[in-house]
Amino acid sequence: MDVIPEDLTDLVHRAASTTAAHPADLATVRGRARARRRRRAAVASGGLAVLVALTGGAVPLLTRDDRATVPASAPPVPPPVSASPTPPPVPAQRLILTGDGGTVRPQRGGPEIGLLGGPADELAADGSVVGHRVPAGWQETVALPDGRLVGLEFTDLMPGVRRTDGPNVAGLSIRLTVLGADDRVDISREVRVRGQALKLVGADARYAYLVRDGVGLVSHELTSGREKTLIRVPAKVDGELPFREADVAAGRVVSVTGPPDMTRCQLDVRRLAGGGGLSRLTVDGECAASIRLSPDGSLVAVPYRRPSGRRTLEYRLAILDTATGERRADRLIGAADTVYGLTAGGTCGAAWVDGTTVRVVWAQLPDPPRKVYTVAELARVVTVTAQ
């Protein structure tokens, strides 16, 4: 890594919804029945009609000895309706919020403003944000379907000591760490090789997929730590670490190739086994973070951005067929201006709901911004479906 990362703050923001009480609850109906039993027969029969209307005909007939008899033709009493809403279906992929963001202090002595992402904030299916408890120095979160999180844990072993940054820096630890569904550490293993830049690009139930500078894409077995080179890339491409933006699914890897360019985003789709090329895809703009393969690998969601006016960037999401390159969707997500040198918004995570639908997160600073906001505070979900 070129920079020793600073610890990020774990920010938690949860949203909840409530359900109003039923207006014709059973206690109210019974109370009214007791009051009406004291009345004369003529009045009681009128009160009974009101009760029948309130409860859809499911009220027992009242007699003077307080015993209830149910006519043979009376319909069965329906089961009580649950007050809890039906939970939304579980998405095919978990959505981790991303976004490096930045901050600035526009006026001397004034408040700092900006937009920052948390290290491991997850947008749940119901729209709430779960802030996972992760170790200090946590980066590059990959969320597994079974509830676990995989990430890299960076630790400065010589705090306060001035030294030259870079892949050869002394006193830096990089551990591959797996957290259980309860956010407790299941696996933690040193994976740094001094002099070698390192990146985590994906994981599944058995492997973490790492990019090692000078080697390429390797599979790291979670249980044993054994590594195998899958796709050899012995040198940087255009000065960039290979697979700098990538995703792995269904035996395939998609990665951004070529230098950063606001007019063209180029992606290669390859097989993990042997690295054979399947297709080369392009969109008209700069690739953004959170490129995601669909669960079966047949589609890829590509967030990208491009200029729209002198100071504005528009952010879009394209869905492409990984075999043919056919564009199955291309949706405007939002537009953001430059505010005090900062881009005031952007796409901050994407994940597939099922085989054709993607959730993408948009976050944008309010106008005017008054503080440093988190992505979790401002997150808005846009759904895009392949046609």
mmCIF file of C-alpha atoms in Angstrom:
data_model
loop_
_atom_site.group_PDB
_atom_site.id
_atom_site.type_symbol
_atom_site.label_atom_id
_atom_site.label_comp_id
_atom_site.label_asym_id
_atom_site.label_seq_id
_atom_site.Cartn_x
_atom_site.Cartn_y
_atom_site.Cartn_z
ATOM 1 C CA MET A 1 0.000 0.000 0.000
ATOM 2 C CA ASP A 2 1.205 3.560 -0.700
ATOM 3 C CA VAL A 3 -0.273 5.088 2.426
ATOM 4 C CA ILE A 4 -0.609 3.751 5.935
ATOM 5 C CA PRO A 5 -4.370 4.099 6.479
ATOM 6 C CA GLU A 6 -5.822 5.870 9.505
ATOM 7 C CA ASP A 7 -8.391 4.247 11.735
ATOM 8 C CA LEU A 8 -11.926 4.876 10.576
ATOM 9 C CA THR A 9 -14.798 5.591 12.959
ATOM 10 C CA ASP A 10 -17.542 2.983 13.203
ATOM 11 C CA LEU A 11 -20.711 4.944 12.520
ATOM 12 C CA VAL A 12 -24.083 3.404 13.295
ATOM 13 C CA HIS A 13 -27.349 4.679 11.911
ATOM 14 C CA ARG A 14 -30.474 2.628 12.149
ATOM 15 C CA ALA A 15 -33.867 3.383 10.784
ATOM 16 C CA ALA A 16 -37.011 1.741 12.110
ATOM 17 C CA SER A 17 -40.653 1.742 11.272
ATOM 18 C CA THR A 18 -43.685 1.260 13.503
ATOM 19 C CA THR A 19 -47.132 -0.121 12.871
ATOM 20 C CA ALA A 20 -50.221 1.595 14.256
ATOM 21 C CA ALA A 21 -52.505 -0.366 16.592
ATOM 22 C CA HIS A 22 -55.638 -1.940 15.127
ATOM 23 C CA PRO A 23 -58.656 0.398 15.697
ATOM 24 C CA ALA A 24 -61.061 -2.462 16.519
ATOM 25 C CA ASP A 25 -59.037 -4.417 19.053
ATOM 26 C CA LEU A 26 -60.613 -7.294 20.992
ATOM 27 C CA ALA A 27 -60.528 -5.513 24.392
ATOM 28 C CA THR A 28 -62.593 -2.614 23.051
ATOM 29 C CA VAL A 29 -65.229 -4.933 21.551
ATOM 30 C CA ARG A 30 -65.576 -6.917 24.792
ATOM 31 C CA GLY A 31 -65.910 -3.728 26.862
ATOM 32 C CA ARG A 32 -68.719 -2.502 24.694
ATOM 33 C CA ALA A 33 -70.469 -5.877 24.945
ATOM 34 C CA ARG A 34 -70.429 -5.815 28.761
ATOM 35 C CA ALA A 35 -71.934 -2.317 28.822
ATOM 36 C CA ARG A 36 -74.714 -3.251 26.440
ATOM 37 C CA ARG A 37 -75.713 -6.384 28.398
ATOM 38 C CA ARG A 38 -77.059 -4.143 31.144
ATOM 39 C CA ARG A 39 -79.613 -2.572 28.837
ATOM 40 C CA ARG A 40 -83.111 -3.760 28.128
ATOM 41 C CA ALA A 41 -83.733 -6.243 25.388
ATOM 42 C CA ALA A 42 -84.657 -3.626 22.781
ATOM 43 C CA VAL A 43 -81.566 -1.549 23.482
ATOM 44 C CA ALA A 44 -79.396 -4.636 23.703
ATOM 45 C CA SER A 45 -80.448 -5.781 20.270
ATOM 46 C CA GLY A 46 -79.460 -2.396 18.836
ATOM 47 C CA GLY A 47 -76.072 -2.561 20.582
ATOM 48 C CA LEU A 48 -75.551 -6.040 19.213
ATOM 49 C CA ALA A 49 -75.954 -4.726 15.688
ATOM 50 C CA VAL A 50 -73.146 -2.220 16.315
ATOM 51 C CA LEU A 51 -70.887 -4.960 17.645
ATOM 52 C CA VAL A 52 -71.594 -7.172 14.664
ATOM 53 C CA ALA A 53 -70.653 -4.336 12.348
ATOM 54 C CA LEU A 54 -67.372 -3.726 14.230
ATOM 55 C CA THR A 55 -66.255 -7.348 14.188
ATOM 56 C CA GLY A 56 -67.486 -8.526 10.812
ATOM 57 C CA GLY A 57 -70.252 -10.745 12.227
ATOM 58 C CA ALA A 58 -67.998 -12.760 14.539
ATOM 59 C CA VAL A 59 -69.723 -11.710 17.826
ATOM 60 C CA PRO A 60 -71.583 -14.430 19.832
ATOM 61 C CA LEU A 61 -75.325 -13.925 20.504
ATOM 62 C CA LEU A 62 -75.958 -12.679 24.057
ATOM 63 C CA THR A 63 -78.663 -14.202 26.335
ATOM 64 C CA ARG A 64 -79.924 -13.105 29.733
ATOM 65 C CA ASP A 65 -77.959 -15.855 31.530
ATOM 66 C CA ASP A 66 -74.732 -14.544 29.910
ATOM 67 C CA ARG A 67 -74.155 -17.763 27.955
ATOM 68 C CA ALA A 68 -73.289 -17.572 24.267
ATOM 69 C CA THR A 69 -74.778 -19.805 21.618
ATOM 70 C CA VAL A 70 -73.398 -19.863 18.108
ATOM 71 C CA PRO A 71 -75.816 -20.531 15.227
ATOM 72 C CA ALA A 72 -74.978 -23.567 13.154
ATOM 73 C CA SER A 73 -74.693 -21.376 10.092
ATOM 74 C CA ALA A 74 -72.279 -18.870 11.683
ATOM 75 C CA PRO A 75 -68.947 -18.570 9.854
ATOM 76 C CA PRO A 76 -65.780 -19.573 11.706
ATOM 77 C CA VAL A 77 -63.929 -16.851 13.588
ATOM 78 C CA PRO A 78 -60.984 -15.690 11.442
ATOM 79 C CA PRO A 79 -57.507 -15.837 13.009
ATOM 80 C CA PRO A 80 -56.198 -12.533 14.398
ATOM 81 C CA VAL A 81 -54.292 -10.395 11.918
ATOM 82 C CA SER A 82 -50.643 -9.981 12.835
ATOM 83 C CA ALA A 83 -49.597 -6.392 13.492
ATOM 84 C CA SER A 84 -46.061 -7.100 12.268
ATOM 85 C CA PRO A 85 -45.404 -6.313 8.591
ATOM 86 C CA THR A 86 -44.176 -9.094 6.331
ATOM 87 C CA PRO A 87 -40.371 -8.904 6.235
ATOM 88 C CA PRO A 88 -38.896 -8.089 2.826
ATOM 89 C CA PRO A 89 -37.270 -10.970 0.915
ATOM 90 C CA VAL A 90 -33.572 -11.548 1.534
ATOM 91 C CA PRO A 91 -31.526 -10.088 -1.361
ATOM 92 C CA ALA A 92 -29.178 -12.320 -3.323
ATOM 93 C CA GLN A 93 -26.232 -10.103 -2.314
ATOM 94 C CA ARG A 94 -25.602 -7.978 0.773
ATOM 95 C CA LEU A 95 -25.087 -4.262 0.182
ATOM 96 C CA ILE A 96 -22.079 -2.714 1.924
ATOM 97 C CA LEU A 97 -21.931 1.084 1.771
ATOM 98 C CA THR A 98 -18.771 2.441 0.181
ATOM 99 C CA GLY A 99 -17.380 5.881 -0.518
ATOM 100 C CA ASP A 100 -14.018 7.295 0.477
ATOM 101 C CA GLY A 101 -15.324 10.870 0.311
ATOM 102 C CA GLY A 102 -13.406 13.737 1.819
ATOM 103 C CA THR A 103 -13.686 16.819 4.001
ATOM 104 C CA VAL A 104 -12.733 20.488 3.770
ATOM 105 C CA ARG A 105 -12.892 23.571 5.981
ATOM 106 C CA PRO A 106 -14.065 26.320 3.598
ATOM 107 C CA GLN A 107 -13.670 29.223 6.046
ATOM 108 C CA ARG A 108 -10.986 29.861 8.615
ATOM 109 C CA GLY A 109 -12.465 28.969 11.977
ATOM 110 C CA GLY A 110 -15.657 27.701 10.330
ATOM 111 C CA PRO A 111 -17.114 24.189 10.479
ATOM 112 C CA GLU A 112 -15.570 21.301 8.597
ATOM 113 C CA ILE A 113 -17.861 19.855 5.914
ATOM 114 C CA GLY A 114 -17.770 16.722 3.799
ATOM 115 C CA LEU A 115 -19.036 13.199 3.214
ATOM 116 C CA LEU A 116 -17.385 10.064 4.597
ATOM 117 C CA GLY A 117 -18.191 6.354 4.470
ATOM 118 C CA GLY A 118 -18.043 4.018 7.456
ATOM 119 C CA PRO A 119 -15.704 1.017 7.397
ATOM 120 C CA ALA A 120 -18.482 -1.594 7.339
ATOM 121 C CA ASP A 121 -21.969 -0.097 7.169
ATOM 122 C CA GLU A 122 -24.541 -2.411 5.602
ATOM 123 C CA LEU A 123 -27.864 -1.415 4.055
ATOM 124 C CA ALA A 124 -30.338 -4.102 5.071
ATOM 125 C CA ALA A 125 -33.285 -5.300 2.985
ATOM 126 C CA ASP A 126 -35.722 -3.164 5.005
ATOM 127 C CA GLY A 127 -33.722 0.016 4.358
ATOM 128 C CA SER A 128 -32.116 0.250 7.797
ATOM 129 C CA VAL A 129 -28.345 0.687 8.162
ATOM 130 C CA VAL A 130 -26.367 -1.788 10.269
ATOM 131 C CA GLY A 131 -22.984 -0.556 11.483
ATOM 132 C CA HIS A 132 -20.828 -3.640 12.000
ATOM 133 C CA ARG A 133 -18.264 -3.653 14.808
ATOM 134 C CA VAL A 134 -14.949 -4.097 13.014
ATOM 135 C CA PRO A 135 -11.333 -3.837 14.224
ATOM 136 C CA ALA A 136 -9.423 -0.573 13.898
ATOM 137 C CA GLY A 137 -7.777 -0.222 10.508
ATOM 138 C CA TRP A 138 -10.442 -2.313 8.749
ATOM 139 C CA GLN A 139 -10.708 -1.881 4.954
ATOM 140 C CA GLU A 140 -12.159 -3.462 1.784
ATOM 141 C CA THR A 141 -15.197 -5.218 3.263
ATOM 142 C CA VAL A 142 -16.663 -8.241 1.473
ATOM 143 C CA ALA A 143 -19.974 -9.543 2.870
ATOM 144 C CA LEU A 144 -20.719 -13.272 2.597
ATOM 145 C CA PRO A 145 -24.292 -14.629 2.363
ATOM 146 C CA ASP A 146 -23.919 -16.544 5.649
ATOM 147 C CA GLY A 147 -23.522 -13.317 7.656
ATOM 148 C CA ARG A 148 -19.719 -13.234 7.818
ATOM 149 C CA LEU A 149 -17.533 -10.304 6.788
ATOM 150 C CA VAL A 150 -14.092 -10.573 5.195
ATOM 151 C CA GLY A 151 -11.676 -7.653 5.185
ATOM 152 C CA LEU A 152 -8.100 -6.473 5.544
ATOM 153 C CA GLU A 153 -6.937 -5.105 8.885
ATOM 154 C CA PHE A 154 -4.089 -2.564 8.655
ATOM 155 C CA THR A 155 -2.069 -1.864 11.816
ATOM 156 C CA ASP A 156 0.820 0.552 12.287
ATOM 157 C CA LEU A 157 3.229 -1.332 14.548
ATOM 158 C CA MET A 158 5.439 1.726 15.056
ATOM 159 C CA PRO A 159 3.001 4.540 15.900
ATOM 160 C CA GLY A 160 4.599 7.965 16.161
ATOM 161 C CA VAL A 161 7.760 6.927 14.306
ATOM 162 C CA ARG A 162 8.441 9.017 11.193
ATOM 163 C CA ARG A 163 9.404 6.901 8.190
ATOM 164 C CA THR A 164 8.911 6.725 4.432
ATOM 165 C CA ASP A 165 5.549 5.384 3.301
ATOM 166 C CA GLY A 166 5.143 2.784 0.564
ATOM 167 C CA PRO A 167 5.089 -0.994 0.118
ATOM 168 C CA ASN A 168 8.505 -1.288 1.809
ATOM 169 C CA VAL A 169 7.527 0.633 4.933
ATOM 170 C CA ALA A 170 8.673 -0.976 8.163
ATOM 171 C CA GLY A 171 6.328 -1.813 10.996
ATOM 172 C CA LEU A 172 3.107 -2.367 9.056
ATOM 173 C CA SER A 173 0.818 -5.361 9.561
ATOM 174 C CA ILE A 174 -1.888 -6.410 7.077
ATOM 175 C CA ARG A 175 -4.095 -9.206 8.354
ATOM 176 C CA LEU A 176 -6.832 -11.000 6.460
ATOM 177 C CA THR A 177 -9.680 -11.119 8.982
ATOM 178 C CA VAL A 178 -13.008 -12.945 8.945
ATOM 179 C CA LEU A 179 -15.752 -11.807 11.319
ATOM 180 C CA GLY A 180 -18.667 -14.052 12.241
ATOM 181 C CA ALA A 181 -22.318 -13.030 11.999
ATOM 182 C CA ASP A 182 -21.955 -11.653 15.551
ATOM 183 C CA ASP A 183 -18.984 -9.473 14.442
ATOM 184 C CA ARG A 184 -16.531 -11.525 16.501
ATOM 185 C CA VAL A 185 -13.189 -12.507 14.947
ATOM 186 C CA ASP A 186 -13.255 -16.025 13.496
ATOM 187 C CA ILE A 187 -9.995 -15.889 11.502
ATOM 188 C CA SER A 188 -7.115 -13.403 11.564
ATOM 189 C CA ARG A 189 -3.969 -14.111 9.585
ATOM 190 C CA GLU A 190 -0.987 -11.997 8.496
ATOM 191 C CA VAL A 191 -0.928 -11.764 4.690
ATOM 192 C CA ARG A 192 1.478 -8.914 4.049
ATOM 193 C CA VAL A 193 4.616 -9.495 1.994
ATOM 194 C CA ARG A 194 6.976 -6.560 2.435
ATOM 195 C CA GLY A 195 7.523 -4.673 -0.810
ATOM 196 C CA GLN A 196 4.285 -5.989 -2.318
ATOM 197 C CA ALA A 197 1.083 -3.955 -2.664
ATOM 198 C CA LEU A 198 -2.031 -5.912 -1.723
ATOM 199 C CA LYS A 199 -5.767 -5.689 -2.356
ATOM 200 C CA LEU A 200 -8.864 -7.761 -1.490
ATOM 201 C CA VAL A 201 -11.314 -7.986 -4.420
ATOM 202 C CA GLY A 202 -13.754 -10.728 -3.396
ATOM 203 C CA ALA A 203 -14.526 -13.749 -1.246
ATOM 204 C CA ASP A 204 -16.798 -16.768 -1.048
ATOM 205 C CA ALA A 205 -17.461 -19.488 1.507
ATOM 206 C CA ARG A 206 -14.027 -21.069 0.918
ATOM 207 C CA TYR A 207 -11.645 -18.442 -0.483
ATOM 208 C CA ALA A 208 -10.650 -14.804 -0.280
ATOM 209 C CA TYR A 209 -9.406 -13.408 -3.590
ATOM 210 C CA LEU A 210 -6.353 -11.179 -3.265
ATOM 211 C CA VAL A 211 -4.410 -9.142 -5.799
ATOM 212 C CA ARG A 212 -0.671 -9.194 -5.132
ATOM 213 C CA ASP A 213 1.575 -6.740 -6.962
ATOM 214 C CA GLY A 214 3.994 -8.638 -9.196
ATOM 215 C CA VAL A 215 1.927 -11.819 -8.970
ATOM 216 C CA GLY A 216 -1.688 -11.213 -9.966
ATOM 217 C CA LEU A 217 -4.966 -12.628 -8.681
ATOM 218 C CA VAL A 218 -4.593 -15.363 -6.067
ATOM 219 C CA SER A 219 -7.054 -17.473 -4.091
ATOM 220 C CA HIS A 220 -6.382 -17.557 -0.338
ATOM 221 C CA GLU A 221 -8.032 -20.523 1.395
ATOM 222 C CA LEU A 222 -9.747 -19.206 4.508
ATOM 223 C CA THR A 223 -9.235 -22.276 6.681
ATOM 224 C CA SER A 224 -5.620 -23.117 5.861
ATOM 225 C CA GLY A 225 -4.132 -19.922 4.424
ATOM 226 C CA ARG A 226 -2.863 -21.753 1.327
ATOM 227 C CA GLU A 227 -2.648 -19.555 -1.760
ATOM 228 C CA LYS A 228 -2.858 -20.377 -5.449
ATOM 229 C CA THR A 229 -2.203 -18.027 -8.348
ATOM 230 C CA LEU A 230 -5.297 -17.931 -10.568
ATOM 231 C CA ILE A 231 -4.470 -15.211 -13.096
ATOM 232 C CA ARG A 232 -0.857 -14.139 -13.393
ATOM 233 C CA VAL A 233 -0.237 -10.428 -13.967
ATOM 234 C CA PRO A 234 3.472 -9.923 -13.189
ATOM 235 C CA ALA A 235 3.524 -6.128 -13.551
ATOM 236 C CA LYS A 236 1.316 -3.114 -12.971
ATOM 237 C CA VAL A 237 -0.946 -2.055 -15.845
ATOM 238 C CA ASP A 238 -0.580 1.621 -16.834
ATOM 239 C CA GLY A 239 1.001 2.247 -13.452
ATOM 240 C CA GLU A 240 -2.028 0.835 -11.619
ATOM 241 C CA LEU A 241 -2.355 -2.304 -9.514
ATOM 242 C CA PRO A 242 -4.216 -4.873 -11.669
ATOM 243 C CA PHE A 243 -7.832 -5.559 -10.736
ATOM 244 C CA ARG A 244 -7.996 -2.189 -8.968
ATOM 245 C CA GLU A 245 -11.816 -2.318 -9.302
ATOM 246 C CA ALA A 246 -13.043 -5.908 -9.519
ATOM 247 C CA ASP A 247 -15.636 -8.445 -8.439
ATOM 248 C CA VAL A 248 -15.715 -12.236 -8.294
ATOM 249 C CA ALA A 249 -18.783 -14.484 -8.686
ATOM 250 C CA ALA A 250 -19.827 -17.772 -10.301
ATOM 251 C CA GLY A 251 -16.276 -18.692 -11.340
ATOM 252 C CA ARG A 252 -15.720 -15.361 -13.094
ATOM 253 C CA VAL A 253 -13.876 -12.155 -12.364
ATOM 254 C CA VAL A 254 -14.648 -8.756 -13.862
ATOM 255 C CA SER A 255 -12.047 -6.012 -13.554
ATOM 256 C CA VAL A 256 -11.381 -2.483 -14.767
ATOM 257 C CA THR A 257 -8.475 -2.270 -17.188
ATOM 258 C CA GLY A 258 -6.677 0.739 -18.586
ATOM 259 C CA PRO A 259 -5.960 4.127 -16.982
ATOM 260 C CA PRO A 260 -8.666 6.231 -15.301
ATOM 261 C CA ASP A 261 -10.512 8.147 -18.012
ATOM 262 C CA MET A 262 -13.650 10.300 -17.683
ATOM 263 C CA THR A 263 -14.734 9.350 -21.207
ATOM 264 C CA ARG A 264 -14.280 5.577 -21.256
ATOM 265 C CA CYS A 265 -14.515 2.711 -18.772
ATOM 266 C CA GLN A 266 -13.132 -0.594 -19.995
ATOM 267 C CA LEU A 267 -13.760 -3.922 -18.243
ATOM 268 C CA ASP A 268 -12.509 -7.441 -18.880
ATOM 269 C CA VAL A 269 -14.496 -10.545 -17.910
ATOM 270 C CA ARG A 270 -12.396 -13.679 -17.387
ATOM 271 C CA ARG A 271 -12.706 -17.189 -16.025
ATOM 272 C CA LEU A 272 -11.134 -17.727 -12.632
ATOM 273 C CA ALA A 273 -9.902 -21.149 -13.747
ATOM 274 C CA GLY A 274 -7.067 -20.408 -16.143
ATOM 275 C CA GLY A 275 -7.872 -16.744 -16.669
ATOM 276 C CA GLY A 276 -9.369 -17.227 -20.131
ATOM 277 C CA GLY A 277 -10.981 -14.081 -21.500
ATOM 278 C CA LEU A 278 -14.752 -14.097 -22.004
ATOM 279 C CA SER A 279 -15.447 -10.525 -23.124
ATOM 280 C CA ARG A 280 -14.300 -6.897 -23.064
ATOM 281 C CA LEU A 281 -16.960 -4.356 -22.106
ATOM 282 C CA THR A 282 -17.023 -0.545 -22.292
ATOM 283 C CA VAL A 283 -19.209 2.289 -21.040
ATOM 284 C CA ASP A 284 -18.940 5.993 -21.880
ATOM 285 C CA GLY A 285 -17.570 7.374 -18.633
ATOM 286 C CA GLU A 286 -15.226 6.697 -15.725
ATOM 287 C CA CYS A 287 -15.839 3.508 -13.765
ATOM 288 C CA ALA A 288 -16.857 4.075 -10.151
ATOM 289 C CA ALA A 289 -16.550 1.724 -7.184
ATOM 290 C CA SER A 290 -18.876 -1.239 -6.496
ATOM 291 C CA ILE A 291 -18.852 -3.027 -9.852
ATOM 292 C CA ARG A 292 -20.891 -6.185 -9.173
ATOM 293 C CA LEU A 293 -21.378 -9.436 -11.057
ATOM 294 C CA SER A 294 -24.837 -10.969 -10.839
ATOM 295 C CA PRO A 295 -25.086 -14.175 -8.766
ATOM 296 C CA ASP A 296 -24.845 -16.376 -11.883
ATOM 297 C CA GLY A 297 -22.180 -14.191 -13.557
ATOM 298 C CA SER A 298 -24.291 -13.497 -16.647
ATOM 299 C CA LEU A 299 -24.686 -9.746 -15.990
ATOM 300 C CA VAL A 300 -22.522 -7.027 -14.490
ATOM 301 C CA ALA A 301 -23.676 -3.792 -12.852
ATOM 302 C CA VAL A 302 -21.300 -0.917 -13.615
ATOM 303 C CA PRO A 303 -21.630 2.369 -11.728
ATOM 304 C CA TYR A 304 -19.925 5.137 -13.712
ATOM 305 C CA ARG A 305 -19.754 8.917 -13.961
ATOM 306 C CA ARG A 306 -19.160 11.496 -16.649
ATOM 307 C CA PRO A 307 -19.127 15.301 -17.006
ATOM 308 C CA SER A 308 -22.430 17.104 -17.422
ATOM 309 C CA GLY A 309 -21.636 20.795 -17.668
ATOM 310 C CA ARG A 310 -18.620 22.683 -16.424
ATOM 311 C CA ARG A 311 -18.835 21.736 -12.727
ATOM 312 C CA THR A 312 -21.300 18.860 -12.629
ATOM 313 C CA LEU A 313 -20.849 15.106 -12.806
ATOM 314 C CA GLU A 314 -23.728 12.781 -13.578
ATOM 315 C CA TYR A 315 -23.662 9.314 -12.051
ATOM 316 C CA ARG A 316 -25.234 6.391 -13.887
ATOM 317 C CA LEU A 317 -25.583 2.629 -13.557
ATOM 318 C CA ALA A 318 -25.272 0.368 -16.601
ATOM 319 C CA ILE A 319 -26.162 -3.332 -16.654
ATOM 320 C CA LEU A 320 -24.244 -5.277 -19.303
ATOM 321 C CA ASP A 321 -24.412 -8.867 -20.544
ATOM 322 C CA THR A 322 -21.036 -10.401 -19.699
ATOM 323 C CA ALA A 323 -21.045 -12.658 -22.790
ATOM 324 C CA THR A 324 -22.159 -10.243 -25.501
ATOM 325 C CA GLY A 325 -21.659 -6.786 -24.008
ATOM 326 C CA GLU A 326 -25.310 -5.953 -24.732
ATOM 327 C CA ARG A 327 -26.510 -3.023 -22.615
ATOM 328 C CA ARG A 328 -29.547 -4.246 -20.665
ATOM 329 C CA ALA A 329 -30.075 -1.011 -18.710
ATOM 330 C CA ASP A 330 -28.515 2.441 -18.357
ATOM 331 C CA ARG A 331 -30.073 4.596 -15.638
ATOM 332 C CA LEU A 332 -29.262 8.086 -14.334
ATOM 333 C CA ILE A 333 -28.770 7.806 -10.556
ATOM 334 C CA GLY A 334 -27.997 11.432 -9.685
ATOM 335 C CA ALA A 335 -25.913 14.530 -10.446
ATOM 336 C CA ALA A 336 -23.493 16.333 -8.155
ATOM 337 C CA ASP A 337 -21.732 19.685 -8.346
ATOM 338 C CA THR A 338 -18.334 20.591 -6.969
ATOM 339 C CA VAL A 339 -18.625 22.314 -3.576
ATOM 340 C CA TYR A 340 -15.479 23.926 -2.150
ATOM 341 C CA GLY A 341 -13.374 21.520 -4.185
ATOM 342 C CA LEU A 342 -15.403 18.441 -3.143
ATOM 343 C CA THR A 343 -17.779 16.475 -5.314
ATOM 344 C CA ALA A 344 -21.038 16.849 -3.397
ATOM 345 C CA GLY A 345 -22.382 13.350 -4.020
ATOM 346 C CA GLY A 346 -21.895 9.982 -5.653
ATOM 347 C CA THR A 347 -22.860 6.318 -5.849
ATOM 348 C CA CYS A 348 -21.879 4.512 -2.665
ATOM 349 C CA GLY A 349 -22.484 0.790 -3.112
ATOM 350 C CA ALA A 350 -24.419 -1.659 -5.261
ATOM 351 C CA ALA A 351 -25.718 -5.224 -4.895
ATOM 352 C CA TRP A 352 -28.050 -7.580 -6.738
ATOM 353 C CA VAL A 353 -31.504 -8.218 -5.291
ATOM 354 C CA ASP A 354 -31.988 -11.187 -7.638
ATOM 355 C CA GLY A 355 -30.762 -12.239 -11.086
ATOM 356 C CA THR A 356 -32.013 -9.089 -12.849
ATOM 357 C CA THR A 357 -32.408 -6.268 -10.308
ATOM 358 C CA VAL A 358 -29.762 -4.118 -8.639
ATOM 359 C CA ARG A 359 -29.922 -1.813 -5.627
ATOM 360 C CA VAL A 360 -27.548 1.151 -5.872
ATOM 361 C CA VAL A 361 -26.982 3.735 -3.128
ATOM 362 C CA TRP A 362 -26.881 7.463 -3.858
ATOM 363 C CA ALA A 363 -25.655 9.999 -1.268
ATOM 364 C CA GLN A 364 -25.540 13.774 -1.767
ATOM 365 C CA LEU A 365 -24.605 16.659 0.517
ATOM 366 C CA PRO A 366 -27.448 19.030 1.433
ATOM 367 C CA ASP A 367 -27.327 22.591 0.158
ATOM 368 C CA PRO A 368 -25.657 24.200 2.000
ATOM 369 C CA PRO A 369 -23.637 21.531 3.835
ATOM 370 C CA ARG A 370 -23.158 22.319 7.530
ATOM 371 C CA LYS A 371 -21.026 19.460 8.885
ATOM 372 C CA VAL A 372 -19.249 16.228 7.986
ATOM 373 C CA TYR A 373 -21.990 13.752 7.034
ATOM 374 C CA THR A 374 -21.824 9.985 6.818
ATOM 375 C CA VAL A 375 -23.013 8.035 3.798
ATOM 376 C CA ALA A 376 -25.415 6.214 6.143
ATOM 377 C CA GLU A 377 -27.101 9.537 7.030
ATOM 378 C CA LEU A 378 -27.728 10.533 3.424
ATOM 379 C CA ALA A 379 -28.138 7.158 1.696
ATOM 380 C CA ARG A 380 -30.975 6.852 -0.816
ATOM 381 C CA VAL A 381 -31.634 3.581 -2.681
ATOM 382 C CA VAL A 382 -32.321 3.459 -6.423
ATOM 383 C CA THR A 383 -33.447 0.174 -8.003
ATOM 384 C CA VAL A 384 -32.421 -0.674 -11.579
ATOM 385 C CA THR A 385 -33.751 -3.697 -13.498
ATOM 386 C CA ALA A 386 -32.276 -5.313 -16.599
ATOM 387 C CA GLN A 387 -34.589 -5.322 -19.614
#
